[in-house]
Structure formats: C-alpha cells, structure tokens
Amino acid sequence: MNCKNHPERPAVSVCPECGHGLCTECSNSRGSLLCADCRKTKKAENIASSIGYLVVFAVLFFVGYKLDFLPSKSGGDQSFLSGYILVALVTGWQVFNSLLRNTVFVFSADTAWLYMLLKLIVYIVTGFFLAPVVIAWNIVKVFYHSLTYTSIR
Ligand SMILES: [Zn+2]
Ligand SMILES: [Zn+2]
C-alpha cells in the first residue's frame, strides 16, 4: 500500500479512521495517527458539537428562566436559579458522557427508574458546580478547533 497523499511513497502507517495508507511525512504530522482529512472531519465534528452544546445551554437557561419552576419561598432571583439548574443538568450529562464513554452500568428492569433518577440527580449536582467550567471549556474548544482547522494539511 502507498500513501494516500503521495501515491509514489510507500505507506508506513494506516489511518485508523478511514484505513488509507500514510507515508512517514503524513503520519508524523502533529503526532496524530489520523490522516489530514479525518483530522479535519474530527475537528469539524468537535466544533459542531461544542457549538451545539452552547446553543442547548443558552436555550435551556432561557426556558428555565422563563418557566421559573422553583418554589420561590425566599424571594430573590429564583428564575436565574431555575435556568441554571436546567443548564447544570446538561453540563453534568456532558461531563459524565465524556468521562464514562465506555462504562456500562448493569441494572435490572426493576431498578431502571431508580438508576435514571439517580443519574439525573448526579448530573444536576455535578453540573451545578461544573457548569461555568464546562461552558468556558466549550467556548475554548470552539476557538481552538476553529483556529487550528485551517492549519491542517
Ligand atoms: Zn483517514
Ligand atoms: Zn504522504
């Protein structure tokens, strides 16, 4: 097999994503195993998913803010908190999804609802503390991937 980008050179590695051969120059660029096309695709996917999350956060915050579903006993700005809790739920979900991507929990059908409830609580609690970090992280990711996108050859 020869390099995908340089048909005259022999391939020294194979892109794990598309299976095309890569020569020394192409496989060593930026320490990535993926070929340039696949790196671009991955980056575009990363940008899209981060923007997607940011849009979801904004929409949820707006919805929560408008619904103002918390029982307001103490007065104060409960609508802000309502929005924040909805955002926390999704940020928690994003954190756990990226951390436990390959983890499979086994629950019986009887305890499935309990598991769902437990997950929901864990997401909200985690997200409550991590939401600002996760939002900032998504923004950084969009900027970083956008800036480096054009430099991939
Ligand atoms: Zn590839
Ligand atoms: Zn090459």
Short mmCIF file of N, CA, C and O in Angstrom, two decimals, residues 70-128:
data_model
loop_
_atom_site.label_atom_id
_atom_site.label_comp_id
_atom_site.label_asym_id
_atom_site.label_seq_id
_atom_site.Cartn_x
_atom_site.Cartn_y
_atom_site.Cartn_z
N LEU A 70 -38.96 26.91 40.21
CA LEU A 70 -38.64 26.66 41.61
C LEU A 70 -39.67 27.35 42.51
O LEU A 70 -40.11 28.46 42.23
N PRO A 71 -40.05 26.65 43.58
CA PRO A 71 -40.98 27.29 44.52
C PRO A 71 -40.28 28.44 45.22
O PRO A 71 -39.34 28.23 45.99
N SER A 72 -40.69 29.65 44.93
CA SER A 72 -39.97 30.80 45.49
C SER A 72 -40.53 31.16 46.85
O SER A 72 -41.57 31.79 46.96
N LYS A 73 -39.82 30.68 47.86
CA LYS A 73 -40.22 31.00 49.22
C LYS A 73 -39.39 32.17 49.75
O LYS A 73 -39.88 33.04 50.43
N SER A 74 -38.13 32.13 49.37
CA SER A 74 -37.23 33.13 49.93
C SER A 74 -37.23 34.41 49.11
O SER A 74 -36.53 35.35 49.45
N GLY A 75 -38.04 34.43 48.04
CA GLY A 75 -37.96 35.59 47.16
C GLY A 75 -36.67 35.52 46.37
O GLY A 75 -36.25 34.43 46.00
N GLY A 76 -36.04 36.62 46.14
CA GLY A 76 -34.76 36.61 45.44
C GLY A 76 -34.94 36.20 43.99
O GLY A 76 -36.06 36.04 43.51
N ASP A 77 -33.83 36.02 43.30
CA ASP A 77 -33.92 35.74 41.88
C ASP A 77 -33.97 34.24 41.64
O ASP A 77 -32.97 33.61 41.35
N GLN A 78 -35.15 33.65 41.77
CA GLN A 78 -35.32 32.22 41.56
C GLN A 78 -35.32 31.86 40.08
O GLN A 78 -35.02 30.72 39.73
N SER A 79 -35.70 32.77 39.23
CA SER A 79 -35.76 32.45 37.80
C SER A 79 -34.36 32.20 37.26
O SER A 79 -34.16 31.33 36.42
N PHE A 80 -33.38 32.94 37.79
CA PHE A 80 -32.00 32.71 37.39
C PHE A 80 -31.56 31.30 37.78
O PHE A 80 -30.97 30.57 37.00
N LEU A 81 -31.92 30.91 39.00
CA LEU A 81 -31.58 29.58 39.51
C LEU A 81 -32.28 28.49 38.71
O LEU A 81 -31.70 27.44 38.42
N SER A 82 -33.53 28.73 38.32
CA SER A 82 -34.27 27.77 37.51
C SER A 82 -33.54 27.50 36.20
O SER A 82 -33.39 26.35 35.78
N GLY A 83 -33.09 28.57 35.56
CA GLY A 83 -32.34 28.43 34.32
C GLY A 83 -31.04 27.71 34.55
O GLY A 83 -30.65 26.82 33.79
N TYR A 84 -30.37 28.05 35.66
CA TYR A 84 -29.06 27.48 35.95
C TYR A 84 -29.16 25.97 36.19
O TYR A 84 -28.29 25.21 35.75
N ILE A 85 -30.23 25.52 36.85
CA ILE A 85 -30.39 24.09 37.14
C ILE A 85 -30.57 23.29 35.85
O ILE A 85 -30.02 22.21 35.70
N LEU A 86 -31.32 23.84 34.92
CA LEU A 86 -31.50 23.15 33.63
C LEU A 86 -30.17 23.04 32.89
O LEU A 86 -29.84 22.01 32.31
N VAL A 87 -29.39 24.13 32.92
CA VAL A 87 -28.07 24.09 32.28
C VAL A 87 -27.18 23.08 33.00
O VAL A 87 -26.47 22.30 32.37
N ALA A 88 -27.26 23.06 34.34
CA ALA A 88 -26.46 22.14 35.15
C ALA A 88 -26.73 20.69 34.76
O ALA A 88 -25.82 19.87 34.70
N LEU A 89 -27.99 20.39 34.49
CA LEU A 89 -28.37 19.03 34.10
C LEU A 89 -27.62 18.58 32.85
O LEU A 89 -27.07 17.48 32.79
N VAL A 90 -27.56 19.46 31.86
CA VAL A 90 -26.90 19.09 30.60
C VAL A 90 -25.38 19.13 30.73
O VAL A 90 -24.69 18.29 30.15
N THR A 91 -24.84 20.10 31.48
CA THR A 91 -23.39 20.11 31.66
C THR A 91 -22.95 18.86 32.39
O THR A 91 -21.94 18.25 32.04
N GLY A 92 -23.72 18.45 33.40
CA GLY A 92 -23.43 17.21 34.12
C GLY A 92 -23.45 16.03 33.18
O GLY A 92 -22.58 15.16 33.20
N TRP A 93 -24.45 16.03 32.30
CA TRP A 93 -24.59 14.95 31.32
C TRP A 93 -23.37 14.92 30.40
O TRP A 93 -22.81 13.86 30.10
N GLN A 94 -22.93 16.11 29.95
CA GLN A 94 -21.78 16.18 29.04
C GLN A 94 -20.51 15.68 29.74
O GLN A 94 -19.73 14.93 29.16
N VAL A 95 -20.31 16.09 30.99
CA VAL A 95 -19.13 15.69 31.75
C VAL A 95 -19.11 14.17 31.90
O VAL A 95 -18.10 13.52 31.61
N PHE A 96 -20.24 13.60 32.32
CA PHE A 96 -20.26 12.16 32.56
C PHE A 96 -20.14 11.37 31.26
O PHE A 96 -19.54 10.31 31.23
N ASN A 97 -20.70 11.93 30.19
CA ASN A 97 -20.60 11.25 28.91
C ASN A 97 -19.17 11.20 28.41
O ASN A 97 -18.75 10.21 27.82
N SER A 98 -18.41 12.28 28.63
CA SER A 98 -17.04 12.27 28.12
C SER A 98 -16.12 11.49 29.05
O SER A 98 -15.11 10.96 28.62
N LEU A 99 -16.49 11.42 30.35
CA LEU A 99 -15.65 10.66 31.28
C LEU A 99 -15.93 9.17 31.21
O LEU A 99 -15.02 8.36 31.25
N LEU A 100 -17.20 8.82 31.12
CA LEU A 100 -17.60 7.40 31.22
C LEU A 100 -18.09 6.88 29.88
O LEU A 100 -19.09 6.18 29.81
N ARG A 101 -17.39 7.25 28.84
CA ARG A 101 -17.85 6.90 27.49
C ARG A 101 -18.01 5.39 27.34
O ARG A 101 -18.93 4.91 26.71
N ASN A 102 -17.07 4.65 27.93
CA ASN A 102 -17.07 3.21 27.68
C ASN A 102 -17.57 2.41 28.88
O ASN A 102 -17.44 1.20 28.93
N THR A 103 -18.12 3.12 29.86
CA THR A 103 -18.60 2.42 31.04
C THR A 103 -20.05 1.98 30.85
O THR A 103 -20.89 2.76 30.41
N VAL A 104 -20.29 0.73 31.15
CA VAL A 104 -21.66 0.22 31.02
C VAL A 104 -22.15 -0.17 32.42
O VAL A 104 -21.50 -0.93 33.13
N PHE A 105 -23.27 0.41 32.81
CA PHE A 105 -23.86 0.07 34.09
C PHE A 105 -24.94 -0.99 33.86
O PHE A 105 -25.75 -0.87 32.95
N VAL A 106 -24.92 -2.00 34.69
CA VAL A 106 -25.92 -3.05 34.55
C VAL A 106 -26.95 -2.91 35.67
O VAL A 106 -26.64 -2.98 36.86
N PHE A 107 -28.16 -2.68 35.27
CA PHE A 107 -29.26 -2.57 36.22
C PHE A 107 -30.39 -3.47 35.74
O PHE A 107 -30.61 -3.61 34.54
N SER A 108 -31.11 -4.05 36.66
CA SER A 108 -32.26 -4.86 36.26
C SER A 108 -33.41 -3.92 35.90
O SER A 108 -33.38 -2.73 36.18
N ALA A 109 -34.42 -4.46 35.25
CA ALA A 109 -35.54 -3.65 34.80
C ALA A 109 -36.25 -2.99 35.98
O ALA A 109 -36.76 -1.88 35.85
N ASP A 110 -36.28 -3.66 37.13
CA ASP A 110 -36.99 -3.10 38.28
C ASP A 110 -36.32 -1.84 38.80
O ASP A 110 -36.98 -0.94 39.30
N THR A 111 -34.99 -1.80 38.70
CA THR A 111 -34.28 -0.68 39.28
C THR A 111 -33.91 0.38 38.23
O THR A 111 -33.23 1.34 38.54
N ALA A 112 -34.39 0.19 37.02
CA ALA A 112 -34.01 1.11 35.93
C ALA A 112 -34.46 2.53 36.24
O ALA A 112 -33.73 3.49 36.01
N TRP A 113 -35.69 2.68 36.74
CA TRP A 113 -36.20 4.03 37.05
C TRP A 113 -35.38 4.68 38.14
O TRP A 113 -35.12 5.87 38.12
N LEU A 114 -34.95 3.85 39.12
CA LEU A 114 -34.12 4.35 40.22
C LEU A 114 -32.79 4.84 39.67
O LEU A 114 -32.28 5.89 40.05
N TYR A 115 -32.26 4.07 38.74
CA TYR A 115 -30.99 4.41 38.11
C TYR A 115 -31.12 5.73 37.35
O TYR A 115 -30.26 6.60 37.43
N MET A 116 -32.22 5.88 36.61
CA MET A 116 -32.46 7.11 35.86
C MET A 116 -32.53 8.32 36.80
O MET A 116 -31.95 9.36 36.53
N LEU A 117 -33.26 8.11 37.91
CA LEU A 117 -33.43 9.18 38.88
C LEU A 117 -32.08 9.56 39.50
O LEU A 117 -31.74 10.73 39.64
N LEU A 118 -31.33 8.52 39.83
CA LEU A 118 -30.00 8.70 40.43
C LEU A 118 -29.09 9.47 39.48
O LEU A 118 -28.40 10.40 39.87
N LYS A 119 -29.15 9.07 38.20
CA LYS A 119 -28.33 9.73 37.19
C LYS A 119 -28.69 11.21 37.09
O LYS A 119 -27.83 12.08 37.03
N LEU A 120 -29.99 11.46 37.08
CA LEU A 120 -30.50 12.83 36.97
C LEU A 120 -29.96 13.70 38.10
O LEU A 120 -29.49 14.82 37.88
N ILE A 121 -30.00 13.13 39.32
CA ILE A 121 -29.53 13.87 40.49
C ILE A 121 -28.02 14.10 40.40
O ILE A 121 -27.53 15.21 40.63
N VAL A 122 -27.30 13.05 40.01
CA VAL A 122 -25.84 13.16 39.90
C VAL A 122 -25.47 14.21 38.85
O VAL A 122 -24.58 15.03 39.06
N TYR A 123 -26.20 14.22 37.72
CA TYR A 123 -25.94 15.20 36.66
C TYR A 123 -26.14 16.61 37.18
O TYR A 123 -25.32 17.49 36.94
N ILE A 124 -27.27 16.83 37.87
CA ILE A 124 -27.57 18.18 38.33
C ILE A 124 -26.54 18.66 39.35
O ILE A 124 -26.04 19.78 39.27
N VAL A 125 -26.19 17.75 40.31
CA VAL A 125 -25.22 18.14 41.34
C VAL A 125 -23.86 18.44 40.71
O VAL A 125 -23.24 19.46 40.98
N THR A 126 -23.41 17.52 39.82
CA THR A 126 -22.13 17.73 39.14
C THR A 126 -22.15 19.00 38.32
O THR A 126 -21.24 19.84 38.40
N GLY A 127 -23.23 19.14 37.53
CA GLY A 127 -23.34 20.30 36.65
C GLY A 127 -23.44 21.59 37.42
O GLY A 127 -22.97 22.63 36.97
N PHE A 128 -24.05 21.53 38.60
CA PHE A 128 -24.22 22.73 39.39
C PHE A 128 -22.88 23.38 39.71
O PHE A 128 -22.75 24.60 39.71
#
